[in-house]
PDB file of C-alpha atoms in Angstrom:
ATOM      1  CA  ARG A  27      -0.091  -0.727  -0.276  1.00  0.00           C
ATOM      2  CA  VAL A  28       0.996   3.736  -0.708  1.00  0.00           C
ATOM      3  CA  GLU A  29       2.014   5.926   1.462  1.00  0.00           C
ATOM      4  CA  VAL A  30       1.939   9.597   0.960  1.00  0.00           C
ATOM      5  CA  GLU A  31       3.189  12.665   2.499  1.00  0.00           C
ATOM      6  CA  VAL A  32       2.897  16.011   2.166  1.00  0.00           C
ATOM      7  CA  SER A  33       5.105  19.054   4.408  1.00  0.00           C
ATOM      8  CA  GLY A  34       6.395  22.157   4.203  1.00  0.00           C
ATOM      9  CA  GLY A  35       2.969  24.458   4.279  1.00  0.00           C
ATOM     10  CA  GLY A  36       3.169  27.375   7.018  1.00  0.00           C
ATOM     11  CA  SER A  37       2.754  31.340   7.040  1.00  0.00           C
ATOM     12  CA  VAL A  38       3.899  34.060   4.704  1.00  0.00           C
ATOM     13  CA  GLN A  39       3.002  37.815   3.610  1.00  0.00           C
ATOM     14  CA  ALA A  40       1.849  38.105  -0.686  1.00  0.00           C
ATOM     15  CA  GLY A  41       4.540  38.092  -2.081  1.00  0.00           C
ATOM     16  CA  GLY A  42       6.525  35.535  -0.951  1.00  0.00           C
ATOM     17  CA  SER A  43       7.116  31.859  -1.529  1.00  0.00           C
ATOM     18  CA  LEU A  44       6.760  28.602  -0.125  1.00  0.00           C
ATOM     19  CA  THR A  45       7.769  24.824  -2.160  1.00  0.00           C
ATOM     20  CA  LEU A  46       5.616  21.769  -0.927  1.00  0.00           C
ATOM     21  CA  SER A  47       6.638  18.104  -0.602  1.00  0.00           C
ATOM     22  CA  CYS A  48       5.250  15.211  -1.843  1.00  0.00           C
ATOM     23  CA  ALA A  49       6.658  11.664  -1.189  1.00  0.00           C
ATOM     24  CA  VAL A  50       4.791   8.957  -1.882  1.00  0.00           C
ATOM     25  CA  SER A  51       6.904   5.400  -0.400  1.00  0.00           C
ATOM     26  CA  GLY A  52       5.697   1.211  -0.001  1.00  0.00           C
ATOM     27  CA  GLN A  53       4.160  -1.074  -1.662  1.00  0.00           C
ATOM     28  CA  GLY A  54       1.961  -0.675  -4.811  1.00  0.00           C
ATOM     29  CA  SER A  55       3.879   3.027  -5.628  1.00  0.00           C
ATOM     30  CA  CYS A  56       4.402   2.970 -10.141  1.00  0.00           C
ATOM     31  CA  ASP A  57       4.256   5.408 -12.844  1.00  0.00           C
ATOM     32  CA  SER A  58       1.352   7.878 -12.135  1.00  0.00           C
ATOM     33  CA  ASP A  59       0.022  11.138 -12.488  1.00  0.00           C
ATOM     34  CA  VAL A  60       1.032  13.405  -9.656  1.00  0.00           C
ATOM     35  CA  THR A  61      -1.691  16.343  -7.906  1.00  0.00           C
ATOM     36  CA  TRP A  62      -2.716  19.169  -6.531  1.00  0.00           C
ATOM     37  CA  TYR A  63      -5.367  19.996  -4.641  1.00  0.00           C
ATOM     38  CA  ARG A  64      -5.949  22.388  -2.217  1.00  0.00           C
ATOM     39  CA  GLN A  65      -9.669  23.712  -0.918  1.00  0.00           C
ATOM     40  CA  GLY A  66      -8.863  27.274   1.343  1.00  0.00           C
ATOM     41  CA  THR A  67     -11.924  27.298   3.949  1.00  0.00           C
ATOM     42  CA  GLY A  68     -15.945  28.156   2.697  1.00  0.00           C
ATOM     43  CA  ARG A  69     -13.615  26.633  -0.762  1.00  0.00           C
ATOM     44  CA  GLY A  70     -14.984  23.357  -3.003  1.00  0.00           C
ATOM     45  CA  ARG A  71     -12.078  21.508  -3.547  1.00  0.00           C
ATOM     46  CA  GLU A  72      -9.740  23.131  -6.597  1.00  0.00           C
ATOM     47  CA  PHE A  73      -7.396  21.638  -8.739  1.00  0.00           C
ATOM     48  CA  VAL A  74      -4.239  23.697  -8.320  1.00  0.00           C
ATOM     49  CA  SER A  75      -0.851  21.268 -10.911  1.00  0.00           C
ATOM     50  CA  GLU A  76      -0.982  17.816 -12.302  1.00  0.00           C
ATOM     51  CA  ILE A  77       2.852  16.261 -13.203  1.00  0.00           C
ATOM     52  CA  ASP A  78       1.341  13.074 -15.640  1.00  0.00           C
ATOM     53  CA  THR A  79       2.698  10.033 -16.384  1.00  0.00           C
ATOM     54  CA  ASP A  80       4.552  11.253 -19.991  1.00  0.00           C
ATOM     55  CA  GLY A  81       6.262  13.726 -18.017  1.00  0.00           C
ATOM     56  CA  ASN A  82       3.858  16.438 -19.115  1.00  0.00           C
ATOM     57  CA  ILE A  83       2.408  18.907 -16.020  1.00  0.00           C
ATOM     58  CA  ASN A  84      -0.415  21.408 -16.076  1.00  0.00           C
ATOM     59  CA  TYR A  85      -1.155  24.674 -13.848  1.00  0.00           C
ATOM     60  CA  ASP A  86      -5.336  25.522 -13.098  1.00  0.00           C
ATOM     61  CA  ASP A  87      -4.754  29.874 -14.806  1.00  0.00           C
ATOM     62  CA  SER A  88      -4.399  30.985 -11.300  1.00  0.00           C
ATOM     63  CA  VAL A  89      -1.110  29.817 -11.032  1.00  0.00           C
ATOM     64  CA  LYS A  90       0.369  29.627 -13.624  1.00  0.00           C
ATOM     65  CA  GLY A  91       3.637  31.481 -14.222  1.00  0.00           C
ATOM     66  CA  ARG A  92       3.223  31.328 -10.042  1.00  0.00           C
ATOM     67  CA  PHE A  93       3.087  27.494  -9.752  1.00  0.00           C
ATOM     68  CA  THR A  94       6.220  25.049 -10.460  1.00  0.00           C
ATOM     69  CA  ALA A  95       5.383  21.546 -10.483  1.00  0.00           C
ATOM     70  CA  SER A  96       8.157  19.238 -11.259  1.00  0.00           C
ATOM     71  CA  GLN A  97       9.997  15.086  -9.673  1.00  0.00           C
ATOM     72  CA  ASN A  98      12.398  13.250  -9.193  1.00  0.00           C
ATOM     73  CA  ASN A  99      14.222  11.259 -11.443  1.00  0.00           C
ATOM     74  CA  ALA A 100      12.911   8.706  -9.770  1.00  0.00           C
ATOM     75  CA  LYS A 101       8.763  10.173  -9.441  1.00  0.00           C
ATOM     76  CA  ASN A 102       8.584   9.340  -5.555  1.00  0.00           C
ATOM     77  CA  THR A 103       8.786  12.825  -4.151  1.00  0.00           C
ATOM     78  CA  MET A 104       7.321  15.411  -6.069  1.00  0.00           C
ATOM     79  CA  TRP A 105       7.185  19.137  -5.373  1.00  0.00           C
ATOM     80  CA  LEU A 106       4.770  22.152  -6.003  1.00  0.00           C
ATOM     81  CA  GLU A 107       7.370  25.861  -5.382  1.00  0.00           C
ATOM     82  CA  MET A 108       4.860  28.643  -4.766  1.00  0.00           C
ATOM     83  CA  ASN A 109       5.935  31.915  -5.406  1.00  0.00           C
ATOM     84  CA  SER A 110       4.285  35.461  -5.457  1.00  0.00           C
ATOM     85  CA  LEU A 111       1.772  34.157  -3.314  1.00  0.00           C
ATOM     86  CA  LYS A 112      -1.415  36.305  -3.171  1.00  0.00           C
ATOM     87  CA  PRO A 113      -3.966  35.503   0.417  1.00  0.00           C
ATOM     88  CA  GLU A 114      -6.299  34.025  -2.680  1.00  0.00           C
ATOM     89  CA  ASP A 115      -3.571  31.035  -2.579  1.00  0.00           C
ATOM     90  CA  THR A 116      -4.402  30.370   1.493  1.00  0.00           C
ATOM     91  CA  GLY A 117      -6.051  26.733   2.033  1.00  0.00           C
ATOM     92  CA  MET A 118      -5.242  22.882   2.482  1.00  0.00           C
ATOM     93  CA  TYR A 119      -3.021  21.676  -0.019  1.00  0.00           C
ATOM     94  CA  VAL A 120      -3.068  17.753  -1.031  1.00  0.00           C
ATOM     95  CA  CYS A 121      -1.275  15.612  -3.078  1.00  0.00           C
ATOM     96  CA  ARG A 122      -2.584  12.489  -4.197  1.00  0.00           C
ATOM     97  CA  VAL A 123      -1.195   9.444  -6.127  1.00  0.00           C
ATOM     98  CA  TYR A 124      -2.575   6.395  -7.717  1.00  0.00           C
ATOM     99  CA  ASP A 125      -1.741   3.194  -5.549  1.00  0.00           C
ATOM    100  CA  CYS A 126      -1.592   0.546  -7.684  1.00  0.00           C
ATOM    101  CA  SER A 127      -2.049  -2.185  -5.266  1.00  0.00           C
ATOM    102  CA  THR A 128      -5.511  -1.254  -4.183  1.00  0.00           C
ATOM    103  CA  GLY A 129      -6.689   0.481  -6.973  1.00  0.00           C
ATOM    104  CA  LYS A 130      -7.751   3.322  -6.009  1.00  0.00           C
ATOM    105  CA  TYR A 131      -6.090   6.920  -6.215  1.00  0.00           C
ATOM    106  CA  ALA A 132      -3.571   7.130  -1.916  1.00  0.00           C
ATOM    107  CA  TRP A 133      -4.104  10.622  -1.619  1.00  0.00           C
ATOM    108  CA  ALA A 134      -1.365  13.023   1.506  1.00  0.00           C
ATOM    109  CA  PRO A 135      -2.701  14.359   4.497  1.00  0.00           C
ATOM    110  CA  GLY A 136      -2.265  18.056   3.657  1.00  0.00           C
ATOM    111  CA  THR A 137      -0.647  20.796   3.725  1.00  0.00           C
ATOM    112  CA  TRP A 138      -1.695  24.365   5.620  1.00  0.00           C
ATOM    113  CA  VAL A 139      -0.736  27.451   3.016  1.00  0.00           C
ATOM    114  CA  THR A 140      -1.955  30.348   5.118  1.00  0.00           C
ATOM    115  CA  VAL A 141      -0.531  33.842   2.558  1.00  0.00           C
ATOM    116  CA  SER A 142      -1.884  36.969   4.064  1.00  0.00           C
ATOM    117  CA  SER A 143      -2.075  40.220   3.262  1.00  0.00           C
TER     118      SER A 143
END
């Protein structure tokens, strides 16, 4: 069974930067899309970015040009570099990968990002 852990959240002022990491371990890891989502208070879950199995990266329009997703060659650690942060980026950020041992997506417990104006 895959274990997924997200770290790197915190509090910054608008214009600041943070880098989140998503670490995948355990049996059942396989070549998988890696998707970042966020959910702010009173808002539903929002798509942020995805790296597909071919290495193509997609971003929501709200973060294009400010956020950069990447992963290592082993595809067991992924990063989301967030620059020029805005208050509306505030939320719980989670990472999702596919667990080949269960046939379901595995979600990492999220990390909070708070951006103050």
